[in-house]
Coordinates of C-alpha atoms in Angstrom, one line a residue:
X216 CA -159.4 55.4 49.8
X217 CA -161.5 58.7 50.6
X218 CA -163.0 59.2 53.8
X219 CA -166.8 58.8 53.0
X220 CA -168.2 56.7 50.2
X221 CA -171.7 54.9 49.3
X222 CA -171.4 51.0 51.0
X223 CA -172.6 49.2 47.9
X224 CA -172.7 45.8 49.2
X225 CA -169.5 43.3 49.7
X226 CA -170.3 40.0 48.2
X227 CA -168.6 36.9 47.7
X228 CA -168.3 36.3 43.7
X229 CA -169.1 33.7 42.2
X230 CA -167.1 32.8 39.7
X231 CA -167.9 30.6 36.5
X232 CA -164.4 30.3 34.4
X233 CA -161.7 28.2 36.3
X234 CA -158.1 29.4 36.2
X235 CA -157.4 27.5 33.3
X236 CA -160.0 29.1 31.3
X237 CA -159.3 32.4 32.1
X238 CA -155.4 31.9 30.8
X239 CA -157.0 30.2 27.4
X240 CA -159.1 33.4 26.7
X241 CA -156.3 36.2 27.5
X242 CA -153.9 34.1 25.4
X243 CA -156.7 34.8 22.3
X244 CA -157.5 37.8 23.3
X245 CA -153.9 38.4 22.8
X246 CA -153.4 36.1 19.5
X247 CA -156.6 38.4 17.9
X248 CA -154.9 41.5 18.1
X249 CA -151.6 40.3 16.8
X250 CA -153.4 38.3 14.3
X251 CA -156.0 40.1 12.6
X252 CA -155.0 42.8 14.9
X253 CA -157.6 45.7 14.4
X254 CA -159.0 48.0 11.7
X255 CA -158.5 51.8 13.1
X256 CA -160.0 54.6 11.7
X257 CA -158.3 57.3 13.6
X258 CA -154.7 58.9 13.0
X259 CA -153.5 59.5 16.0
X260 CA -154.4 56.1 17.7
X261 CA -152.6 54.8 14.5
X262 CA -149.4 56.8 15.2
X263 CA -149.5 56.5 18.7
X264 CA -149.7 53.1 18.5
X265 CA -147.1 52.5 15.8
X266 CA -144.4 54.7 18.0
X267 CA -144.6 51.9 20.3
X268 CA -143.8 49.3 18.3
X269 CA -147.4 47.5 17.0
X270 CA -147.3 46.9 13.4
X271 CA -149.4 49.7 10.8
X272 CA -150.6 48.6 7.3
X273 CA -152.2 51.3 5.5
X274 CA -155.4 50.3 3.0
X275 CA -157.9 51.5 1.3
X276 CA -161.5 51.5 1.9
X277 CA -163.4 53.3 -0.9
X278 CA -161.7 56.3 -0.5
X279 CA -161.4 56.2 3.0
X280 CA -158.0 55.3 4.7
X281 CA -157.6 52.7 7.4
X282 CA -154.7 51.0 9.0
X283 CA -154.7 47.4 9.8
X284 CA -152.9 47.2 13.3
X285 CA -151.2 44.4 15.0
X286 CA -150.5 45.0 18.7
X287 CA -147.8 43.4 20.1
X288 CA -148.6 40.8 23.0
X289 CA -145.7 42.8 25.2
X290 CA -147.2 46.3 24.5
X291 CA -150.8 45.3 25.8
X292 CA -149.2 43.6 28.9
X293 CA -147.2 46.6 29.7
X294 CA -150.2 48.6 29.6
X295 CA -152.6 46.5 32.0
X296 CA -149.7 46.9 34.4
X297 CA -150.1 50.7 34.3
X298 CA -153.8 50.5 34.5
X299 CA -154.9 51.4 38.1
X300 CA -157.0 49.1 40.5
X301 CA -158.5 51.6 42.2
X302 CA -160.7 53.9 41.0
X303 CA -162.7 56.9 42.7
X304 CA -165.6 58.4 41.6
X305 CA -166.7 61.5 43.1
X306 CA -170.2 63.4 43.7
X307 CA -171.8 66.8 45.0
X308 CA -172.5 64.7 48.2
X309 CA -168.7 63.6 49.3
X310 CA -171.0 60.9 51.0
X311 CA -172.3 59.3 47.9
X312 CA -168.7 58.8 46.5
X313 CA -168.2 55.3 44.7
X314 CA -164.8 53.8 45.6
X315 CA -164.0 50.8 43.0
X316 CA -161.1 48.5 44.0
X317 CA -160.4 45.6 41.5
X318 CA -159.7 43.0 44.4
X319 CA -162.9 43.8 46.2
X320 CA -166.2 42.7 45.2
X321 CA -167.9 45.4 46.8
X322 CA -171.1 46.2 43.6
X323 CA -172.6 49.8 42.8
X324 CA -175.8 49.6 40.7
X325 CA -177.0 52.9 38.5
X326 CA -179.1 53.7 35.6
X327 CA -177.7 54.0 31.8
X328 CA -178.2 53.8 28.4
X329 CA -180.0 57.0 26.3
X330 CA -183.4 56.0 25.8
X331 CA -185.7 58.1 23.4
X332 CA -188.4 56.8 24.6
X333 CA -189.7 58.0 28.4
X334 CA -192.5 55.8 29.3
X335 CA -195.4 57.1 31.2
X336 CA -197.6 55.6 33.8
X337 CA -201.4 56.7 34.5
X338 CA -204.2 54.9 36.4
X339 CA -207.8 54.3 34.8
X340 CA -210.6 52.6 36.2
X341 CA -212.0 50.0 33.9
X342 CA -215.4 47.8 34.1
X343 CA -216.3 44.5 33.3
X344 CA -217.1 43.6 30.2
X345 CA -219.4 40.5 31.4
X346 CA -220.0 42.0 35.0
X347 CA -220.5 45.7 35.0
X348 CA -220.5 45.6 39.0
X349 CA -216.8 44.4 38.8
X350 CA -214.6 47.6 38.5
X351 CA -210.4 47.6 38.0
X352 CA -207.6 49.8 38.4
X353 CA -205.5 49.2 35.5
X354 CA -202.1 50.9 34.3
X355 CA -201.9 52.1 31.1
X356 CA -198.8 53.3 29.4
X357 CA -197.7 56.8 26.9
X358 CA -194.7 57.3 25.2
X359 CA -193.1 60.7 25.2
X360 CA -189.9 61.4 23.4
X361 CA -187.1 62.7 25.8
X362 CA -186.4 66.1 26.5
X363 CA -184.2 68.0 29.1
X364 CA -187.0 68.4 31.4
X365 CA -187.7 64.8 31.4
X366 CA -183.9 64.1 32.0
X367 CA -184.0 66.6 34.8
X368 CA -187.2 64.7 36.4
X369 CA -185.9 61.2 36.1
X370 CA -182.5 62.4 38.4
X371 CA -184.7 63.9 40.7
X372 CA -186.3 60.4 41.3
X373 CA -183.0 58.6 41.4
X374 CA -181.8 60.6 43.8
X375 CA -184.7 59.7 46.4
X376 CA -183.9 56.0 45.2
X377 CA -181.7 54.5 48.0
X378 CA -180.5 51.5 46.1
X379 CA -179.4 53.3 43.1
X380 CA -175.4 54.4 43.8
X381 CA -175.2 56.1 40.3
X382 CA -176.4 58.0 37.5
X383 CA -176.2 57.4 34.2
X384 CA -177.9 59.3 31.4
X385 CA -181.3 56.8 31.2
X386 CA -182.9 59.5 28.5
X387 CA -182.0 61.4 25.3
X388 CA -182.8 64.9 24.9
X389 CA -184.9 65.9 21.9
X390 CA -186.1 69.2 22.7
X391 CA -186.5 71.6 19.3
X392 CA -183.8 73.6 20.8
X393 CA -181.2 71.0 21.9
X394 CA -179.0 70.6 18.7
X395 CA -175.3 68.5 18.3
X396 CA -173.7 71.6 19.6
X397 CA -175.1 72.0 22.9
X398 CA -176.3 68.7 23.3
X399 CA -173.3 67.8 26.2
X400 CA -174.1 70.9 28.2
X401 CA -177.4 70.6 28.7
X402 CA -177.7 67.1 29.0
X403 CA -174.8 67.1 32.1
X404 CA -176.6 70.1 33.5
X405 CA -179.8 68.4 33.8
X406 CA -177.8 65.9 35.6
X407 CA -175.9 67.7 38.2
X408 CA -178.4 70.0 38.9
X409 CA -181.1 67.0 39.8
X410 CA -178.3 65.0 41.8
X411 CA -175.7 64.6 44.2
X412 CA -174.6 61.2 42.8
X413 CA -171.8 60.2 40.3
X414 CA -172.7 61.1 37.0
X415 CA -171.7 59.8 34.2
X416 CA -172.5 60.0 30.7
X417 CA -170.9 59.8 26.9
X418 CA -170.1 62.7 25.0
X419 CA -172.1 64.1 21.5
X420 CA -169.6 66.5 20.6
X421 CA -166.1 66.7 21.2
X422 CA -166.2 70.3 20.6
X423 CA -168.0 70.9 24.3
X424 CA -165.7 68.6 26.5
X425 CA -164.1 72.1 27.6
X426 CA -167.8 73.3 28.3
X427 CA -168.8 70.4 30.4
X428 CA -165.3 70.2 32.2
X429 CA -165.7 73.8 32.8
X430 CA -168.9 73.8 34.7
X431 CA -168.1 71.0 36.6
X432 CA -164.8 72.8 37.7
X433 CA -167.2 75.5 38.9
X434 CA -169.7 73.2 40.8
X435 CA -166.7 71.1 42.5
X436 CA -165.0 74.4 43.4
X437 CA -161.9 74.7 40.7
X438 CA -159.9 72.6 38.4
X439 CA -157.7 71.3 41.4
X440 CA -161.1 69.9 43.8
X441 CA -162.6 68.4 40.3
X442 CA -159.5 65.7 39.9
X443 CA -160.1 65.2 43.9
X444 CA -163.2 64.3 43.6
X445 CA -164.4 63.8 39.6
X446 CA -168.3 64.7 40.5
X447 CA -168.7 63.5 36.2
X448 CA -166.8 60.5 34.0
X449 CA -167.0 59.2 30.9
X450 CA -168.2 56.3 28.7
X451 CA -166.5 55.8 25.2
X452 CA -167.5 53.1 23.0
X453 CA -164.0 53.3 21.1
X454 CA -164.7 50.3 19.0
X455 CA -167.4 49.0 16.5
X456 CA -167.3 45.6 16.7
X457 CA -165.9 43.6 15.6
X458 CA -162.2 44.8 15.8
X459 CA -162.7 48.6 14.5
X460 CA -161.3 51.5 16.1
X461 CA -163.9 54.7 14.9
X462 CA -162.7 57.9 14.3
X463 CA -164.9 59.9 16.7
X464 CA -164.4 58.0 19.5
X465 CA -160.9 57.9 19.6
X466 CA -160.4 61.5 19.3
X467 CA -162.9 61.7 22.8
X468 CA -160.4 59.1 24.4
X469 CA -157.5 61.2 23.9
X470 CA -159.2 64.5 25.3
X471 CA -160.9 62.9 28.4
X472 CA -157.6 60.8 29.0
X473 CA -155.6 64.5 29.0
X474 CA -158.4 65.8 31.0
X475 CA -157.6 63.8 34.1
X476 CA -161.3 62.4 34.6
X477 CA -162.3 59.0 34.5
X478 CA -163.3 56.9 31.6
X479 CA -164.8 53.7 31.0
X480 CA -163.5 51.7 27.8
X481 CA -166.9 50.8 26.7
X482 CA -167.3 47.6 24.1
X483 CA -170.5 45.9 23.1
X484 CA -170.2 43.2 20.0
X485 CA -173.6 41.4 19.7
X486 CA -173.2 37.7 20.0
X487 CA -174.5 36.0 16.4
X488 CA -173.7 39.2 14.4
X489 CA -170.5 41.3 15.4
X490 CA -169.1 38.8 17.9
X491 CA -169.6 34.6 17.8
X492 CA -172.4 33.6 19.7
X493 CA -170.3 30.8 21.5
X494 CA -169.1 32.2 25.0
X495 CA -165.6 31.0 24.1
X496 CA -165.7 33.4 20.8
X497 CA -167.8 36.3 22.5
X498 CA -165.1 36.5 25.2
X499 CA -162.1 36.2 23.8
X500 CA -163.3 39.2 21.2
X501 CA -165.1 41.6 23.6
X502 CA -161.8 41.5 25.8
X503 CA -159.3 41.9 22.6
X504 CA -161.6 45.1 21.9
X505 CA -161.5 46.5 25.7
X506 CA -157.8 45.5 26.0
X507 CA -156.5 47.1 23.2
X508 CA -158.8 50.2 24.5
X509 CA -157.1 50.3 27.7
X510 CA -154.0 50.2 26.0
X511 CA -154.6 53.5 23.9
X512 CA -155.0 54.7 27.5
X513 CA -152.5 53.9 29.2
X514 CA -150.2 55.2 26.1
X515 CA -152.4 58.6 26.0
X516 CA -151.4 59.1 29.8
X517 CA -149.6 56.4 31.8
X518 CA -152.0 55.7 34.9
X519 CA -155.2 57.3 33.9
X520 CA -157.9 56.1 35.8
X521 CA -160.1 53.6 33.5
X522 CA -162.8 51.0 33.5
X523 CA -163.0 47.6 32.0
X524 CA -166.1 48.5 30.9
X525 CA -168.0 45.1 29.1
X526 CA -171.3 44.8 28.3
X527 CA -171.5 41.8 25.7
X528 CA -175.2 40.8 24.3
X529 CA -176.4 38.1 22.2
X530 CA -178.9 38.8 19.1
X531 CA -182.3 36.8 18.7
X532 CA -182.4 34.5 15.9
X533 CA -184.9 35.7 14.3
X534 CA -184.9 39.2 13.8
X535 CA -181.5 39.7 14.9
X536 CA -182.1 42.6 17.8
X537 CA -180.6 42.5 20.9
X538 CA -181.8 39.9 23.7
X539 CA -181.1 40.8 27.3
X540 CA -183.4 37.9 29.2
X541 CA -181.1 35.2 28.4
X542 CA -179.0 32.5 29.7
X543 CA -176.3 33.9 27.1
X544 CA -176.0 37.5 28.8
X545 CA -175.3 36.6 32.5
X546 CA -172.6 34.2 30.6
X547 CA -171.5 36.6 28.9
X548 CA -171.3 39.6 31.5
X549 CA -169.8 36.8 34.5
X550 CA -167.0 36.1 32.3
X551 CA -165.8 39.0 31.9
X552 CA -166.2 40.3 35.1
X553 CA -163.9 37.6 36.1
X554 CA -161.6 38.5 33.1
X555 CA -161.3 42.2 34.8
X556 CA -160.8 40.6 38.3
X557 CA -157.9 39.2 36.4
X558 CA -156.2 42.1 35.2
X559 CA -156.9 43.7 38.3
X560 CA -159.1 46.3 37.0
X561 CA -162.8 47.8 38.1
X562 CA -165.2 46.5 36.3
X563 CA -168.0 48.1 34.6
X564 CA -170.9 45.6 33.6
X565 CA -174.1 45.2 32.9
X566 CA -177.7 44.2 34.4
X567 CA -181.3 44.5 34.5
X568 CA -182.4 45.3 31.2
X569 CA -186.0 44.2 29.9
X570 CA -187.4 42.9 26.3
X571 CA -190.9 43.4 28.1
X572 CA -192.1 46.8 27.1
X573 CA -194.0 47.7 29.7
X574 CA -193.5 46.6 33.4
X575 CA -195.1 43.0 34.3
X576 CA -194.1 39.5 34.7
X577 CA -191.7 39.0 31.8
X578 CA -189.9 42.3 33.2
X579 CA -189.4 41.4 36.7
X580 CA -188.0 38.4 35.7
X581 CA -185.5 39.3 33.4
X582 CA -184.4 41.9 35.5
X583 CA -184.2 39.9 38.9
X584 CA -182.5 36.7 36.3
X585 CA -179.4 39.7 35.9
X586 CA -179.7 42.0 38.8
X587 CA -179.1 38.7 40.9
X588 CA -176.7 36.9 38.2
X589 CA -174.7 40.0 37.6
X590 CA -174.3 40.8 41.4
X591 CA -173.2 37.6 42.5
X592 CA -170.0 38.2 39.8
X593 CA -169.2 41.2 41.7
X594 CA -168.9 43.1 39.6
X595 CA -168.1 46.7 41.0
X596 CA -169.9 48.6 38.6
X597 CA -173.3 47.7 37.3
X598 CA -175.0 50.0 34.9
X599 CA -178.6 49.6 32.7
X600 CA -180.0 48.2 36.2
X601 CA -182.8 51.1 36.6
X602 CA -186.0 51.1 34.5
X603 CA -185.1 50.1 31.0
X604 CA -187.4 48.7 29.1
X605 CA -188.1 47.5 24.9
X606 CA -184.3 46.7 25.1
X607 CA -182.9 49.9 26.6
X608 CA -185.0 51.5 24.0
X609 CA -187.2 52.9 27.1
X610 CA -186.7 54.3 30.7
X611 CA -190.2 54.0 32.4
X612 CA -189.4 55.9 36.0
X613 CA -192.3 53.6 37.8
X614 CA -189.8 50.4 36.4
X615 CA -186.7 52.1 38.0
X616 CA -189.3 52.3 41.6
X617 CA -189.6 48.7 41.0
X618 CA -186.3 47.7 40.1
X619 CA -185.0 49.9 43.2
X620 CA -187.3 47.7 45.7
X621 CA -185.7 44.7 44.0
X622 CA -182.3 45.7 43.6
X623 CA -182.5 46.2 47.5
X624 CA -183.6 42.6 48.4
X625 CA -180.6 41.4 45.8
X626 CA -178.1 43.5 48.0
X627 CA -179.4 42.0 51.1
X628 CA -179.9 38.5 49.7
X629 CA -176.3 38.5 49.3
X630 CA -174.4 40.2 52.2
X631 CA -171.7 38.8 53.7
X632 CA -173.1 36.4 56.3
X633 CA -172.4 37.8 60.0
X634 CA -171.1 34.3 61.4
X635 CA -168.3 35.0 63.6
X636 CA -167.5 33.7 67.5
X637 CA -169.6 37.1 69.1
X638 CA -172.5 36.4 66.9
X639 CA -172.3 32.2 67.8
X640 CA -171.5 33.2 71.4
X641 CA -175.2 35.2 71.1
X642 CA -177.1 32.8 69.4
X643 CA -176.6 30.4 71.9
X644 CA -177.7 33.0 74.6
X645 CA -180.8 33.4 73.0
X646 CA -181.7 30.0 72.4
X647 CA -181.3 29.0 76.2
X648 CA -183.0 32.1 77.1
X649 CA -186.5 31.0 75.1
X650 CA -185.8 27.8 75.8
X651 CA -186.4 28.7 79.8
X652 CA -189.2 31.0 79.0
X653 CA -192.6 30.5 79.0
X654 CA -193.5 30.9 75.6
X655 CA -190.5 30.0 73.7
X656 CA -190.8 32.4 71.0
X657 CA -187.9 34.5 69.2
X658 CA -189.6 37.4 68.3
X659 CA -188.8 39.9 70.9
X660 CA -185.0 39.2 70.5
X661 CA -185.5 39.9 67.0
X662 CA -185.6 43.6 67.9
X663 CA -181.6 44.0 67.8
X664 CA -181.4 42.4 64.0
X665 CA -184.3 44.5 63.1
X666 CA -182.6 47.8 64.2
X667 CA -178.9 46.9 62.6
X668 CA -180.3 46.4 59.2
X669 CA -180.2 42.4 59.4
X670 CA -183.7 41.7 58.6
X671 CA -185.6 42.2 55.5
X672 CA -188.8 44.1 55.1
X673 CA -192.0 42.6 52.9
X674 CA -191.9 43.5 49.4
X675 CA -192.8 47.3 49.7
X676 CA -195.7 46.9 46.7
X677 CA -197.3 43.6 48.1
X678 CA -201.2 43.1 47.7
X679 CA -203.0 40.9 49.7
X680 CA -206.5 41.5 47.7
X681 CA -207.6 39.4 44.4
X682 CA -205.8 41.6 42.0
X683 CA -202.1 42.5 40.8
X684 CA -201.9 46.3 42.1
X685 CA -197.9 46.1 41.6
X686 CA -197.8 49.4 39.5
X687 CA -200.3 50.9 40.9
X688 CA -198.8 51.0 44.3
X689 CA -195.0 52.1 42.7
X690 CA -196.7 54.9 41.3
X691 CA -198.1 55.8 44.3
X692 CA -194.7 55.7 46.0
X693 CA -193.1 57.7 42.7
X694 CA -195.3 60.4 43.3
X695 CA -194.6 60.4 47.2
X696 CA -191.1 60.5 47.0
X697 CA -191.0 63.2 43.1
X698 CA -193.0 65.4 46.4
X699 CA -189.9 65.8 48.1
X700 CA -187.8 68.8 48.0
X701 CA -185.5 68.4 45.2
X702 CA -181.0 69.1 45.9
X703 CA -181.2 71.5 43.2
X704 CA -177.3 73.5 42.9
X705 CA -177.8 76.8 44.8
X706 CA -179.1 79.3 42.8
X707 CA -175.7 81.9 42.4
X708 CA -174.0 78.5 41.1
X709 CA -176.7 77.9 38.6
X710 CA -176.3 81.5 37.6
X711 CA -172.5 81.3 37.3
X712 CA -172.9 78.3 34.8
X713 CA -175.2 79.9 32.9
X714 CA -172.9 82.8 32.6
X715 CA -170.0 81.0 31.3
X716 CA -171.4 78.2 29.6
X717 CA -173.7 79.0 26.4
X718 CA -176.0 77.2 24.8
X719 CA -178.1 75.6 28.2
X720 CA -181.9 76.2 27.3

């Protein structure tokens, strides 16, 4: 355990599957990848795999190869043994370090996804249509594609967000000059040069691993302090679901496994198209798919540090795109946290994403239905939870001021009560104390819980006028806190990087 980390918040989880239910869906987990087993696309997965003792068929697709695998029960137990529970992921700030222990519920929440789309927030002052002496402050939204610049400006405002543990990629850089070559470089510089949090991100080009690994190496202090304390990790999406290992990918597994840094085994089957839409079917798939990831691990490099990393969604019915504000997806995403509890193994999961595309009603309540849901599951890791919108196909940076403001009442709401013979002993002082007074009122002992953190603040954006001024007052806290100096790396690192590394624009 290191010596500093971020406190997340300790909750007790609720948990949805019994025992029983739990043993049914590893035993098909385990059945699926014996019996269809998977489809792999890559050779070295296929021979790795074969060595130890899983069964290869070799078809043909077209004139593509692929080999139809079936992993034996034994091997995939074997590897979820090796598997570590604890997981550490480091940051410029040793204070804002994220230590994830499989056994306790303590929950992280940070950004994610790679929008294109950066959604923009301005003021205008509008008039009645029927009363011309009635005047309103309305938000209206732009859309700007992504660029480095933008990336850079979005980790400057997570890092003044005190609820948000983690950082995760929330845009995708299209400037003319970013191409699939230097793509990784800039994208992680953008990040670590805007933020002393963990960053984490997935990887364009195999080709730069060395590059990105490289400046990290030289903002940590050497190759040695980086594995100490892994400032960057890794997301890999290793299969398309359902059941098929892709090329690309699992080429990026083997080099981050060898690396030493930590990696998430990322799956995301879409209940009603690439997964079943019943929980039963979605679960018992999603966690063949991560399993059988893990286990490509754990044969890569016995003990590499890894994340059950599920993030299961269910498709609409009618156009067949993803839906995140639904009963289905806290299902979903609970079960599996529970399925990682049982394997011992940190969970990465999912919350807070919104179909609304543009902040509102229909936003805040599909994010506060998952940020809530997902955070009861305890779930360690809890990425998409800051500003996505339009189905992670936009970050809006007011949404991720909102969603911090909520995502700071959910950790509250759910702290581990303070009930204990002390605080019963106190309580009882108190009460007899007002009780002899003359007024009989608590609010002057309230003063101690108010200083140790124990008592919640109004919603920061409250109105108490006739109209919904929400936005308008996020926007006003965005720009207070973008006015802050930024933890930019000291300028003889930045020209260090940019001496070894090519390509950064």
């Amino acid at each position: 355990m290191p010596e500093d980390f971020r406190e997340g918040v300790l909750v007790k989880p609720y948990e949805r599957l019994s025992q029983a239910q739990i043993e049914y869906l590893h035993q098909a987990s385990l059945d699926i990848l014996n019996e269809p087993g998977v489809w792999c696309y890559n050779e070295q997965t296929t021979k790795l795999l074969k060595s130890h003792g899983a069964a290869v068929t070799e078809e043909k697709e077209g004139k593509s190869v692929v080999w139809r695998i079936s992993i034996p029960s034994g091997l995939i137990q074997d590897a979820i043994e090796k598997v570590p529970s604890q997981v550490v992921l480091g940051a410029r700030d040793p204070a804002n370090r994220l230590f994830l222990d499989a056994q306790v519920p303590r929950v992280y929440f940070g950004s994610g996804s790679e929008a294109n789309i950066w959604l923009e927030t301005e003021l205008q002052d509008m008039v009645g249509v029927n009363d011309s002496s009635s005047s309103y402050t309305m938000p209206v939204y732009k859309e700007l594609r992504g660029t480095t610049a933008l990336l850079g400006r979005a980790a400057r405002i997570c890092e003044q967000l005190e609820h948000l543990d983690f950082f995760i990629r929330p845009l995708n850089i299209q400037d003319p000059e970013i191409t699939t070559d230097n793509h990784d470089v800039n994208k992680f510089f953008a990040c670590l040069n805007n933020m002393t949090k963990h960053i984490q991100a997935g990887l364009t080009s195999l080709e730069r691993l060395g590059d990105v690994i490289s400046m990290a190496e030289i903002i940590a202090g050497g190759s040695e302090q980086l594995r100490d304390n892994p400032i960057i990790s890794f997301i890999a999406c290793v299969f398309k679901s359902p059941l098929q290992i892709v090329d690309e990918t699992a080429d990026k597994v083997f080099a981050v496994v060898k690396a030493g840094l930590p990696l998430v085994i990322s799956s995301s089957p879409q209940g009603g198209s690439t997964a079943p839409i019943e929980e039963a079917g979605m679960v018992t798939q999603i966690n063949a798919e991560i399993l059988a990831g893990l286990t490509l691990t754990q044969l890569i490099k016995e003990g590499a540090p890894v994340l059950y990393g599920s993030v299961p969604v269910r498709s609409r019915m009618d156009d067949l795109h993803d839906l995140y504000g639904c009963p289905e997806f806290n299902q979903y995403n609970t079960s599996c946290v529970q399925m990682a509890r049982y394997y011992n193994i940190p969970c990465y999961s999912s919350a807070g994403v919104g179909d609304a595309n543009v902040p509102g009603i229909q936003a805040t309540f599909e994010k506060l239905f998952t940020h809530l849901y997902m955070a009861m599951s305890g779930a360690q890791y809890i990425h998409y939870a800051f500003g996505l919108l339009n189905r992670t196909n936009s970050f809006c940076p007011v949404q991720a001021v909102l969603d911090n403001e909520q995502i700071g009442l959910v950790k509250h709401c759910l702290r581990v009560p303070k009930i204990n013979a002390d605080s019963i002993d106190e309580a009882l002082k108190i009460v007899n104390k007002v009780m002899n007074s003359s007024n009989r009122l608590f609010a002057r002992h309230s003063r101690k819980a108010m200083h140790a953190g124990d008592v919640s603040n109004p919603y920061q954006f409250e109105d108490r006028g006739m109209q919904d001024n929400t936005v308008k007052h996020a926007l006003q806290y965005m720009e207070e806190i973008e006015s802050r100096p930024a933890r930019h790396l000291e300028p003889d690192m930045v020209e260090r990087i940019y001496d070894k590394i090519p390509g950064l624009i």
